[in-house]
Amino acid sequence: MDAQFAIAIVGGTGNLGTALALRLAAPGVKVIIGSRDAQKAQNVVATLKSKMRAGELVGMTNQEAVKQGEFVLIAVPYDGHEQMVKDLKGQVAGKVIIDAVVPLKKVRPFVPSAGSALQEAQQILGEEAPVIGALHNISAVDLGEVDSPLGDVLVCGDQDDAKQKVMEIIRRIGARPFDGGPSGNAYVVEGLTGVIIHLNRKYKSKHGSIKITGVNA
Amino acid sequence: MDAQFAIAIVGGTGNLGTALALRLAAPGVKVIIGSRDAQKAQNVVATLKSKMRAGELVGMTNQEAVKQGEFVLIAVPYDGHEQMVKDLKGQVAGKVIIDAVVPLKKVRPFVPSAGSALQEAQQILGEEAPVIGALHNISAVDLGEVDSPLGDVLVCGDQDDAKQKVMEIIRRIGARPFDGGPSGNAYVVEGLTGVIIHLNRKYKSKHGSIKITGVNA
């Protein structure tokens, strides 16, 4: 992977997108927050910059953001997932898509008809770009507090080169990536966030996450 | 929960069943290994007894085992799950069913048509007995080595009284139970075993499991 690279976070003005932006921005990594509304993206960037220690962060429309990123991270609520991926189609050849979207009905996980959000995205994009599922299970709260330790990250997908690149990005933000298997395993990793949401509510926490034990990655 | 109680492990002569029997057998807990073949159950018990430190362990037919247990633990491969639950129907009023079955196609997790093994069992049993999902994610290898530390156990189900009782049993075997939510979350916890199987293969381990972090149970 190039020492210098850019990640576009589309629909990146929400909790997860902004928290990821803070973690990802680092020397050699340019983070581009995309939004339907360029002004909104720029406003979010202005707020985030006060919390940043290093790295380059800019805001623009989703379409412009995608042009500049080698990686395109989707961090929208599931309701907006299908449309977002359709908007990407035709714009992302040669890029790697990182899908962090969790299918939820209110607070409960469910299995979408394609099998998972990852598979839904891959069906829409076809051969245009590999879709790798990752970063579902990490608390946005912990991501946003740059000194909080992060949980482990299960990474799913069918294209090994792309998966390895995404695992390298996860190492850069200080989390431990595990190869979680093919796209057919993604429904589990996505759904796990729904179980963690339940745990947070049940046990009154905001920091629920998971660690993999008994395995050396 | 009574200080003295009995757990029937139906289809209990496999790896998971025998490993659970070793952990569950303790002062005040009677473990009954059931099998279609009473002789097979008794042979397994004879072998296990040499490894046991305490507790009562007996072997008999599934049907006889179920009569004697307040808890009925299903630990069969998924292929035998539906038939096993159908065999239980009419025999388990007043008991608590613990379903540890993981839907797998070869080594890959999948979502059965009922939504999960737990929901499949509950649909068959209806109001006769509550079905609680638990103990899916713990390595049979670690269970069988009585001094190995155990991972965390996510417990799913819709009947809170029964769920609390199962969580108490899990504490007795030295694992940490978490309320993993309603039956609708069970597909995640069941599927997680498929992801752990992948991790074990990928990273050459037999001890893969998970820990919940950031939440105090």
Tab-separated table of C-alpha atoms in Angstrom:
chain	number	residue	atom	x	y	z
A	1	MET	CA	0.000	0.000	0.000
A	2	ASP	CA	1.296	3.479	-0.825
A	3	ALA	CA	2.658	5.398	2.104
A	4	GLN	CA	0.437	8.271	1.004
A	5	PHE	CA	-3.193	7.470	0.369
A	6	ALA	CA	-6.659	8.944	0.676
A	7	ILE	CA	-9.854	7.591	2.210
A	8	ALA	CA	-13.220	9.054	1.259
A	9	ILE	CA	-15.892	8.596	3.933
A	10	VAL	CA	-19.182	8.929	2.091
A	11	GLY	CA	-22.163	10.010	4.122
A	12	GLY	CA	-19.415	10.782	6.589
A	13	THR	CA	-21.025	13.484	8.716
A	14	GLY	CA	-22.706	11.076	11.172
A	15	ASN	CA	-21.321	9.728	14.455
A	16	LEU	CA	-19.442	6.807	12.960
A	17	GLY	CA	-18.083	8.740	9.996
A	18	THR	CA	-16.724	11.610	12.034
A	19	ALA	CA	-15.273	9.301	14.687
A	20	LEU	CA	-13.529	7.258	11.993
A	21	ALA	CA	-12.245	10.429	10.368
A	22	LEU	CA	-10.569	11.435	13.631
A	23	ARG	CA	-8.861	8.072	13.972
A	24	LEU	CA	-7.892	7.713	10.339
A	25	ALA	CA	-6.398	11.142	9.844
A	26	ALA	CA	-2.678	10.648	10.296
A	27	PRO	CA	0.571	11.617	8.598
A	28	GLY	CA	0.358	10.234	5.091
A	29	VAL	CA	-3.377	9.602	5.222
A	30	LYS	CA	-5.766	12.108	3.715
A	31	VAL	CA	-9.336	11.774	4.915
A	32	ILE	CA	-12.102	13.243	2.818
A	33	ILE	CA	-15.512	13.573	4.433
A	34	GLY	CA	-18.244	13.409	1.847
A	35	SER	CA	-21.831	14.539	2.183
A	36	ARG	CA	-24.662	15.288	-0.197
A	37	ASP	CA	-24.173	18.852	0.981
A	38	ALA	CA	-20.597	20.132	0.544
A	39	GLN	CA	-21.144	22.911	3.065
A	40	LYS	CA	-22.244	20.403	5.710
A	41	ALA	CA	-19.095	18.334	5.086
A	42	GLN	CA	-16.942	21.439	5.407
A	43	ASN	CA	-18.664	22.477	8.624
A	44	VAL	CA	-18.030	19.032	10.131
A	45	VAL	CA	-14.392	19.208	9.074
A	46	ALA	CA	-14.006	22.622	10.726
A	47	THR	CA	-15.317	21.181	14.009
A	48	LEU	CA	-13.170	18.049	13.823
A	49	LYS	CA	-9.959	19.914	13.066
A	50	SER	CA	-9.859	21.329	16.578
A	51	LYS	CA	-9.664	17.749	17.936
A	52	MET	CA	-7.101	16.506	15.442
A	53	ARG	CA	-3.450	15.957	16.201
A	54	ALA	CA	-2.176	15.309	12.718
A	55	GLY	CA	-3.203	14.413	9.215
A	56	GLU	CA	-5.131	16.063	6.459
A	57	LEU	CA	-8.920	16.363	6.558
A	58	VAL	CA	-11.151	17.984	3.974
A	59	GLY	CA	-14.877	18.089	3.254
A	60	MET	CA	-16.758	18.069	-0.074
A	61	THR	CA	-19.644	16.369	-1.880
A	62	ASN	CA	-19.743	12.569	-1.874
A	63	GLN	CA	-19.104	12.567	-5.612
A	64	GLU	CA	-15.992	14.729	-5.352
A	65	ALA	CA	-14.778	12.804	-2.294
A	66	VAL	CA	-14.978	9.492	-4.136
A	67	LYS	CA	-12.887	10.827	-7.017
A	68	GLN	CA	-10.026	11.611	-4.646
A	69	GLY	CA	-10.037	8.439	-2.505
A	70	GLU	CA	-8.361	5.109	-3.222
A	71	PHE	CA	-10.578	3.765	-0.456
A	72	VAL	CA	-14.262	4.594	-0.113
A	73	LEU	CA	-15.723	3.974	3.320
A	74	ILE	CA	-19.504	3.715	3.618
A	75	ALA	CA	-20.671	4.734	7.092
A	76	VAL	CA	-24.342	5.605	6.585
A	77	PRO	CA	-27.358	4.220	8.458
A	78	TYR	CA	-28.684	1.105	6.721
A	79	ASP	CA	-31.733	2.978	5.376
A	80	GLY	CA	-29.403	4.944	3.117
A	81	HIS	CA	-27.100	2.062	2.181
A	82	GLU	CA	-28.611	0.828	-1.076
A	83	GLN	CA	-28.978	4.321	-2.531
A	84	MET	CA	-25.455	5.261	-1.503
A	85	VAL	CA	-23.991	2.227	-3.254
A	86	LYS	CA	-26.082	2.926	-6.362
A	87	ASP	CA	-24.689	6.455	-6.362
A	88	LEU	CA	-21.162	5.021	-6.221
A	89	LYS	CA	-21.700	2.709	-9.180
A	90	GLY	CA	-19.706	3.886	-12.198
A	91	GLN	CA	-17.455	6.070	-9.990
A	92	VAL	CA	-15.332	3.515	-8.115
A	93	ALA	CA	-13.445	1.343	-10.616
A	94	GLY	CA	-9.997	0.524	-9.200
A	95	LYS	CA	-10.936	1.571	-5.669
A	96	VAL	CA	-11.602	-0.536	-2.578
A	97	ILE	CA	-14.975	-0.148	-0.863
A	98	ILE	CA	-15.053	-0.520	2.921
A	99	ASP	CA	-18.597	-1.216	4.094
A	100	ALA	CA	-19.188	-0.530	7.791
A	101	VAL	CA	-22.982	-0.485	7.537
A	102	VAL	CA	-25.098	-2.487	9.983
A	103	PRO	CA	-28.620	-3.588	9.027
A	104	LEU	CA	-30.824	-2.531	11.958
A	105	LYS	CA	-34.571	-2.212	12.419
A	106	LYS	CA	-34.657	0.381	15.155
A	107	VAL	CA	-32.094	-1.208	17.491
A	108	ARG	CA	-32.387	-4.842	16.401
A	109	PRO	CA	-30.145	-6.549	13.849
A	110	PHE	CA	-31.648	-8.327	10.869
A	111	VAL	CA	-30.509	-10.169	7.764
A	112	PRO	CA	-31.215	-8.205	4.566
A	113	SER	CA	-32.448	-10.062	1.487
A	114	ALA	CA	-29.015	-10.027	-0.167
A	115	GLY	CA	-27.613	-11.864	2.873
A	116	SER	CA	-25.750	-8.892	4.343
A	117	ALA	CA	-25.057	-5.223	3.660
A	118	LEU	CA	-21.703	-6.274	2.185
A	119	GLN	CA	-23.317	-8.666	-0.287
A	120	GLU	CA	-25.974	-6.095	-1.165
A	121	ALA	CA	-23.233	-3.610	-2.042
A	122	GLN	CA	-21.227	-6.175	-3.999
A	123	GLN	CA	-24.312	-7.184	-6.003
A	124	ILE	CA	-24.917	-3.569	-6.974
A	125	LEU	CA	-21.270	-2.863	-7.855
A	126	GLY	CA	-20.568	-6.224	-9.525
A	127	GLU	CA	-16.996	-6.436	-10.787
A	128	GLU	CA	-16.419	-2.699	-10.560
A	129	ALA	CA	-14.819	-2.743	-7.113
A	130	PRO	CA	-14.273	-5.160	-4.231
A	131	VAL	CA	-16.424	-4.599	-1.145
A	132	ILE	CA	-14.806	-5.404	2.191
A	133	GLY	CA	-16.825	-5.384	5.423
A	134	ALA	CA	-15.073	-3.930	8.465
A	135	LEU	CA	-15.281	-1.593	11.453
A	136	HIS	CA	-18.866	-2.516	12.351
A	137	ASN	CA	-18.283	-3.480	15.950
A	138	ILE	CA	-16.196	-0.652	17.300
A	139	SER	CA	-18.002	1.856	19.461
A	140	ALA	CA	-18.236	5.295	17.830
A	141	VAL	CA	-17.724	6.714	21.308
A	142	ASP	CA	-14.401	4.904	21.687
A	143	LEU	CA	-13.371	5.823	18.165
A	144	GLY	CA	-14.033	9.465	18.914
A	145	GLU	CA	-11.883	9.460	22.045
A	146	VAL	CA	-8.513	9.128	20.391
A	147	ASP	CA	-6.821	7.681	23.480
A	148	SER	CA	-9.443	4.956	24.126
A	149	PRO	CA	-8.296	1.432	23.301
A	150	LEU	CA	-10.200	-0.134	20.434
A	151	GLY	CA	-11.712	-3.605	20.213
A	152	ASP	CA	-10.851	-6.161	17.593
A	153	VAL	CA	-12.076	-5.791	14.028
A	154	LEU	CA	-13.412	-8.708	11.988
A	155	VAL	CA	-12.855	-8.114	8.282
A	156	CYS	CA	-14.946	-10.010	5.722
A	157	GLY	CA	-14.838	-10.215	1.957
A	158	ASP	CA	-14.051	-12.378	-1.015
A	159	GLN	CA	-11.087	-10.476	-2.514
A	160	ASP	CA	-7.950	-11.172	-0.548
A	161	ASP	CA	-5.783	-8.314	-1.861
A	162	ALA	CA	-8.398	-5.746	-0.957
A	163	LYS	CA	-8.969	-7.418	2.409
A	164	GLN	CA	-5.273	-7.213	3.246
A	165	LYS	CA	-5.225	-3.497	2.439
A	166	VAL	CA	-8.201	-2.850	4.679
A	167	MET	CA	-6.584	-4.842	7.485
A	168	GLU	CA	-3.522	-2.629	7.152
A	169	ILE	CA	-5.688	0.490	7.531
A	170	ILE	CA	-7.221	-0.992	10.669
A	171	ARG	CA	-3.769	-1.556	12.146
A	172	ARG	CA	-3.033	2.123	11.468
A	173	ILE	CA	-5.904	3.238	13.685
A	174	GLY	CA	-4.588	1.067	16.508
A	175	ALA	CA	-7.085	-1.768	16.295
A	176	ARG	CA	-6.344	-5.451	15.722
A	177	PRO	CA	-7.780	-6.813	12.463
A	178	PHE	CA	-8.801	-10.454	11.971
A	179	ASP	CA	-9.688	-12.081	8.690
A	180	GLY	CA	-13.329	-12.903	9.487
A	181	GLY	CA	-13.848	-14.961	6.354
A	182	PRO	CA	-15.714	-14.616	3.072
A	183	SER	CA	-18.646	-12.323	2.324
A	184	GLY	CA	-20.968	-15.110	3.490
A	185	ASN	CA	-19.774	-14.485	7.054
A	186	ALA	CA	-20.560	-10.764	6.929
A	187	TYR	CA	-24.122	-11.120	8.269
A	188	VAL	CA	-22.628	-12.351	11.538
A	189	VAL	CA	-20.167	-9.491	11.911
A	190	GLU	CA	-22.790	-6.914	10.945
A	191	GLY	CA	-25.345	-8.487	13.298
A	192	LEU	CA	-22.860	-8.533	16.141
A	193	THR	CA	-23.232	-4.765	16.354
A	194	GLY	CA	-26.932	-5.282	17.073
A	195	VAL	CA	-26.012	-7.640	19.914
A	196	ILE	CA	-23.481	-5.105	21.223
A	197	ILE	CA	-26.165	-2.396	21.100
A	198	HIS	CA	-28.326	-4.707	23.202
A	199	LEU	CA	-25.465	-5.263	25.664
A	200	ASN	CA	-24.852	-1.521	25.950
A	201	ARG	CA	-28.511	-0.911	26.714
A	202	LYS	CA	-28.902	-3.871	29.049
A	203	TYR	CA	-25.743	-3.201	31.024
A	204	LYS	CA	-25.778	0.599	30.712
A	205	SER	CA	-22.561	1.112	28.799
A	206	LYS	CA	-21.437	3.005	25.714
A	207	HIS	CA	-18.238	1.043	25.258
A	208	GLY	CA	-19.359	-2.482	24.433
A	209	SER	CA	-17.109	-4.267	21.979
A	210	ILE	CA	-15.498	-7.651	21.473
A	211	LYS	CA	-12.068	-9.194	21.715
A	212	ILE	CA	-11.035	-12.349	19.931
A	213	THR	CA	-9.270	-14.750	22.280
A	214	GLY	CA	-7.307	-17.939	21.708
A	215	VAL	CA	-6.185	-16.882	18.229
A	216	ASN	CA	-2.957	-15.140	17.249
A	217	ALA	CA	-3.524	-12.907	14.237
B	1	MET	CA	-32.767	-22.392	41.266
B	2	ASP	CA	-32.667	-25.549	43.401
B	3	ALA	CA	-29.289	-26.391	44.836
B	4	GLN	CA	-29.815	-29.885	43.439
B	5	PHE	CA	-30.800	-30.169	39.816
B	6	ALA	CA	-30.312	-32.334	36.757
B	7	ILE	CA	-29.333	-31.502	33.192
B	8	ALA	CA	-30.071	-33.912	30.367
B	9	ILE	CA	-27.732	-33.539	27.382
B	10	VAL	CA	-29.612	-35.069	24.478
B	11	GLY	CA	-27.532	-36.372	21.615
B	12	GLY	CA	-24.806	-35.882	24.190
B	13	THR	CA	-22.187	-38.358	23.000
B	14	GLY	CA	-20.461	-35.943	20.568
B	15	ASN	CA	-17.546	-33.596	21.242
B	16	LEU	CA	-19.605	-30.704	22.567
B	17	GLY	CA	-21.941	-32.857	24.643
B	18	THR	CA	-19.196	-34.781	26.401
B	19	ALA	CA	-17.106	-31.661	26.994
B	20	LEU	CA	-20.123	-29.899	28.506
B	21	ALA	CA	-20.874	-32.944	30.644
B	22	LEU	CA	-17.383	-32.763	32.147
B	23	ARG	CA	-17.783	-29.097	33.010
B	24	LEU	CA	-21.338	-29.327	34.259
B	25	ALA	CA	-20.916	-32.318	36.541
B	26	ALA	CA	-20.401	-30.832	39.988
B	27	PRO	CA	-21.655	-31.315	43.525
B	28	GLY	CA	-25.394	-30.862	43.376
B	29	VAL	CA	-25.600	-31.157	39.608
B	30	LYS	CA	-26.574	-34.432	38.014
B	31	VAL	CA	-25.663	-34.719	34.352
B	32	ILE	CA	-27.487	-37.239	32.213
B	33	ILE	CA	-26.011	-38.040	28.828
B	34	GLY	CA	-28.696	-39.129	26.422
B	35	SER	CA	-28.282	-40.999	23.166
B	36	ARG	CA	-30.548	-42.924	20.823
B	37	ASP	CA	-28.514	-45.911	21.990
B	38	ALA	CA	-28.458	-46.357	25.786
B	39	GLN	CA	-25.349	-48.535	25.601
B	40	LYS	CA	-23.474	-45.838	23.699
B	41	ALA	CA	-24.431	-43.276	26.360
B	42	GLN	CA	-23.243	-45.610	29.115
B	43	ASN	CA	-19.947	-46.267	27.333
B	44	VAL	CA	-19.308	-42.534	27.005
B	45	VAL	CA	-20.096	-42.044	30.678
B	46	ALA	CA	-17.646	-44.796	31.658
B	47	THR	CA	-14.898	-43.027	29.700
B	48	LEU	CA	-15.739	-39.601	31.088
B	49	LYS	CA	-15.857	-40.731	34.704
B	50	SER	CA	-12.099	-41.262	34.754
B	51	LYS	CA	-11.642	-37.535	33.979
B	52	MET	CA	-14.218	-36.269	36.459
B	53	ARG	CA	-13.425	-34.705	39.787
B	54	ALA	CA	-16.902	-34.566	41.262
B	55	GLY	CA	-20.562	-34.757	40.433
B	56	GLU	CA	-22.927	-37.399	39.215
B	57	LEU	CA	-22.955	-38.586	35.612
B	58	VAL	CA	-25.190	-41.237	34.082
B	59	GLY	CA	-26.046	-42.407	30.573
B	60	MET	CA	-29.349	-43.588	29.104
B	61	THR	CA	-31.665	-43.097	26.118
B	62	ASN	CA	-32.589	-39.540	25.175
B	63	GLN	CA	-36.190	-40.216	26.173
B	64	GLU	CA	-35.244	-41.440	29.663
B	65	ALA	CA	-32.695	-38.647	30.077
B	66	VAL	CA	-35.287	-35.982	29.338
B	67	LYS	CA	-37.656	-37.352	31.962
B	68	GLN	CA	-35.017	-36.872	34.663
B	69	GLY	CA	-33.700	-33.417	33.727
B	70	GLU	CA	-35.123	-30.026	34.659
B	71	PHE	CA	-32.876	-28.674	31.913
B	72	VAL	CA	-32.537	-30.268	28.501
B	73	LEU	CA	-29.434	-29.271	26.568
B	74	ILE	CA	-29.404	-29.872	22.812
B	75	ALA	CA	-25.868	-30.339	21.533
B	76	VAL	CA	-26.329	-32.181	18.233
B	77	PRO	CA	-25.001	-31.192	14.794
B	78	TYR	CA	-27.513	-28.960	12.996
B	79	ASP	CA	-28.520	-31.770	10.625
B	80	GLY	CA	-30.120	-33.572	13.553
B	81	HIS	CA	-31.608	-30.505	15.243
B	82	GLU	CA	-35.134	-30.435	13.845
B	83	GLN	CA	-35.717	-34.154	14.443
B	84	MET	CA	-34.308	-33.957	17.953
B	85	VAL	CA	-36.666	-31.114	18.874
B	86	LYS	CA	-39.618	-32.982	17.336
B	87	ASP	CA	-38.691	-35.965	19.489
B	88	LEU	CA	-38.716	-33.715	22.579
B	89	LYS	CA	-42.180	-32.339	21.844
B	90	GLY	CA	-44.709	-33.637	24.351
B	91	GLN	CA	-41.914	-34.648	26.779
B	92	VAL	CA	-40.606	-31.304	28.072
B	93	ALA	CA	-43.453	-29.357	29.690
B	94	GLY	CA	-42.111	-27.439	32.689
B	95	LYS	CA	-38.481	-27.845	31.632
B	96	VAL	CA	-36.021	-25.323	30.187
B	97	ILE	CA	-34.451	-26.125	26.815
B	98	ILE	CA	-30.880	-24.953	26.250
B	99	ASP	CA	-30.100	-24.887	22.538
B	100	ALA	CA	-26.379	-24.851	21.711
B	101	VAL	CA	-26.811	-25.874	18.086
B	102	VAL	CA	-25.032	-23.963	15.317
B	103	PRO	CA	-26.405	-23.994	11.759
B	104	LEU	CA	-23.431	-24.861	9.543
B	105	LYS	CA	-23.108	-25.957	5.939
B	106	LYS	CA	-19.807	-27.818	6.139
B	107	VAL	CA	-17.798	-25.193	8.017
B	108	ARG	CA	-19.763	-22.071	7.024
B	109	PRO	CA	-22.534	-20.481	9.093
B	110	PHE	CA	-25.932	-19.851	7.549
B	111	VAL	CA	-29.339	-18.533	8.580
B	112	PRO	CA	-31.995	-21.270	8.676
B	113	SER	CA	-35.497	-20.511	7.410
B	114	ALA	CA	-36.909	-20.076	10.934
B	115	GLY	CA	-34.330	-17.310	11.533
B	116	SER	CA	-32.087	-19.337	13.848
B	117	ALA	CA	-31.829	-22.791	15.426
B	118	LEU	CA	-33.339	-21.314	18.594
B	119	GLN	CA	-36.400	-19.997	16.764
B	120	GLU	CA	-36.762	-23.262	14.864
B	121	ALA	CA	-36.872	-25.145	18.164
B	122	GLN	CA	-39.286	-22.668	19.731
B	123	GLN	CA	-41.628	-22.915	16.743
B	124	ILE	CA	-41.722	-26.699	17.083
B	125	LEU	CA	-42.226	-26.662	20.870
B	126	GLY	CA	-44.601	-23.696	20.960
B	127	GLU	CA	-45.690	-22.910	24.514
B	128	GLU	CA	-44.558	-26.253	25.900
B	129	ALA	CA	-41.129	-25.037	27.054
B	130	PRO	CA	-38.892	-21.974	26.738
B	131	VAL	CA	-35.886	-22.333	24.445
B	132	ILE	CA	-32.759	-20.436	25.466
B	133	GLY	CA	-29.729	-20.241	23.173
B	134	ALA	CA	-26.352	-20.507	24.862
B	135	LEU	CA	-22.897	-22.091	24.867
B	136	HIS	CA	-22.426	-21.887	21.100
B	137	ASN	CA	-19.146	-20.032	21.046
B	138	ILE	CA	-17.038	-21.886	23.567
B	139	SER	CA	-14.428	-24.232	22.135
B	140	ALA	CA	-15.194	-27.888	22.866
B	141	VAL	CA	-11.442	-28.331	23.311
B	142	ASP	CA	-11.354	-25.726	26.079
B	143	LEU	CA	-14.491	-27.128	27.677
B	144	GLY	CA	-12.907	-30.564	27.763
B	145	GLU	CA	-9.764	-29.312	29.500
B	146	VAL	CA	-11.276	-28.538	32.863
B	147	ASP	CA	-8.545	-26.084	33.855
B	148	SER	CA	-8.707	-24.016	30.633
B	149	PRO	CA	-10.294	-20.602	31.042
B	150	LEU	CA	-13.557	-20.224	29.149
B	151	GLY	CA	-14.701	-17.359	26.928
B	152	ASP	CA	-17.822	-15.329	27.480
B	153	VAL	CA	-21.244	-16.783	26.744
B	154	LEU	CA	-23.995	-14.808	25.017
B	155	VAL	CA	-27.423	-16.058	26.095
B	156	CYS	CA	-30.455	-15.349	23.920
B	157	GLY	CA	-34.145	-15.964	24.398
B	158	ASP	CA	-37.528	-14.406	24.985
B	159	GLN	CA	-38.361	-15.807	28.451
B	160	ASP	CA	-36.473	-13.944	31.122
B	161	ASP	CA	-36.925	-16.414	34.007
B	162	ALA	CA	-35.560	-19.270	31.960
B	163	LYS	CA	-32.749	-17.082	30.661
B	164	GLN	CA	-31.679	-16.179	34.209
B	165	LYS	CA	-31.567	-19.865	35.167
B	166	VAL	CA	-29.388	-20.698	32.182
B	167	MET	CA	-27.074	-17.793	32.986
B	168	GLU	CA	-26.692	-19.218	36.490
B	169	ILE	CA	-25.680	-22.594	35.052
B	170	ILE	CA	-23.082	-20.876	32.895
B	171	ARG	CA	-21.615	-19.181	35.949
B	172	ARG	CA	-21.309	-22.619	37.567
B	173	ILE	CA	-19.066	-23.886	34.790
B	174	GLY	CA	-16.787	-20.884	35.283
B	175	ALA	CA	-17.815	-18.863	32.243
B	176	ARG	CA	-19.222	-15.340	32.196
B	177	PRO	CA	-22.791	-15.124	30.858
B	178	PHE	CA	-24.203	-12.054	29.109
B	179	ASP	CA	-27.825	-11.460	28.221
B	180	GLY	CA	-27.437	-11.383	24.441
B	181	GLY	CA	-30.996	-10.274	23.808
B	182	PRO	CA	-34.190	-11.790	22.428
B	183	SER	CA	-34.514	-14.827	20.186
B	184	GLY	CA	-34.177	-12.496	17.196
B	185	ASN	CA	-30.510	-12.008	18.103
B	186	ALA	CA	-29.775	-15.744	18.187
B	187	TYR	CA	-28.758	-15.963	14.506
B	188	VAL	CA	-25.810	-13.712	15.335
B	189	VAL	CA	-24.616	-15.726	18.313
B	190	GLU	CA	-25.061	-19.013	16.449
B	191	GLY	CA	-23.300	-17.621	13.375
B	192	LEU	CA	-20.424	-16.337	15.460
B	193	THR	CA	-19.324	-19.943	15.911
B	194	GLY	CA	-18.946	-20.188	12.151
B	195	VAL	CA	-16.729	-17.106	12.205
B	196	ILE	CA	-14.707	-18.587	15.078
B	197	ILE	CA	-14.300	-21.827	13.095
B	198	HIS	CA	-12.941	-19.695	10.261
B	199	LEU	CA	-10.545	-17.925	12.640
B	200	ASN	CA	-9.326	-21.250	14.040
B	201	ARG	CA	-8.621	-22.543	10.538
B	202	LYS	CA	-7.114	-19.321	9.258
B	203	TYR	CA	-4.866	-18.741	12.254
B	204	LYS	CA	-4.241	-22.402	13.092
B	205	SER	CA	-5.803	-22.537	16.543
B	206	LYS	CA	-8.288	-24.742	18.387
B	207	HIS	CA	-9.033	-22.212	21.091
B	208	GLY	CA	-10.748	-19.332	19.308
B	209	SER	CA	-13.453	-17.654	21.367
B	210	ILE	CA	-14.664	-14.177	22.214
B	211	LYS	CA	-14.623	-11.832	25.152
B	212	ILE	CA	-17.071	-9.013	25.651
B	213	THR	CA	-15.288	-5.795	26.567
B	214	GLY	CA	-16.513	-2.434	27.808
B	215	VAL	CA	-19.578	-3.935	29.515
B	216	ASN	CA	-19.930	-5.018	33.148
B	217	ALA	CA	-22.333	-7.948	33.426
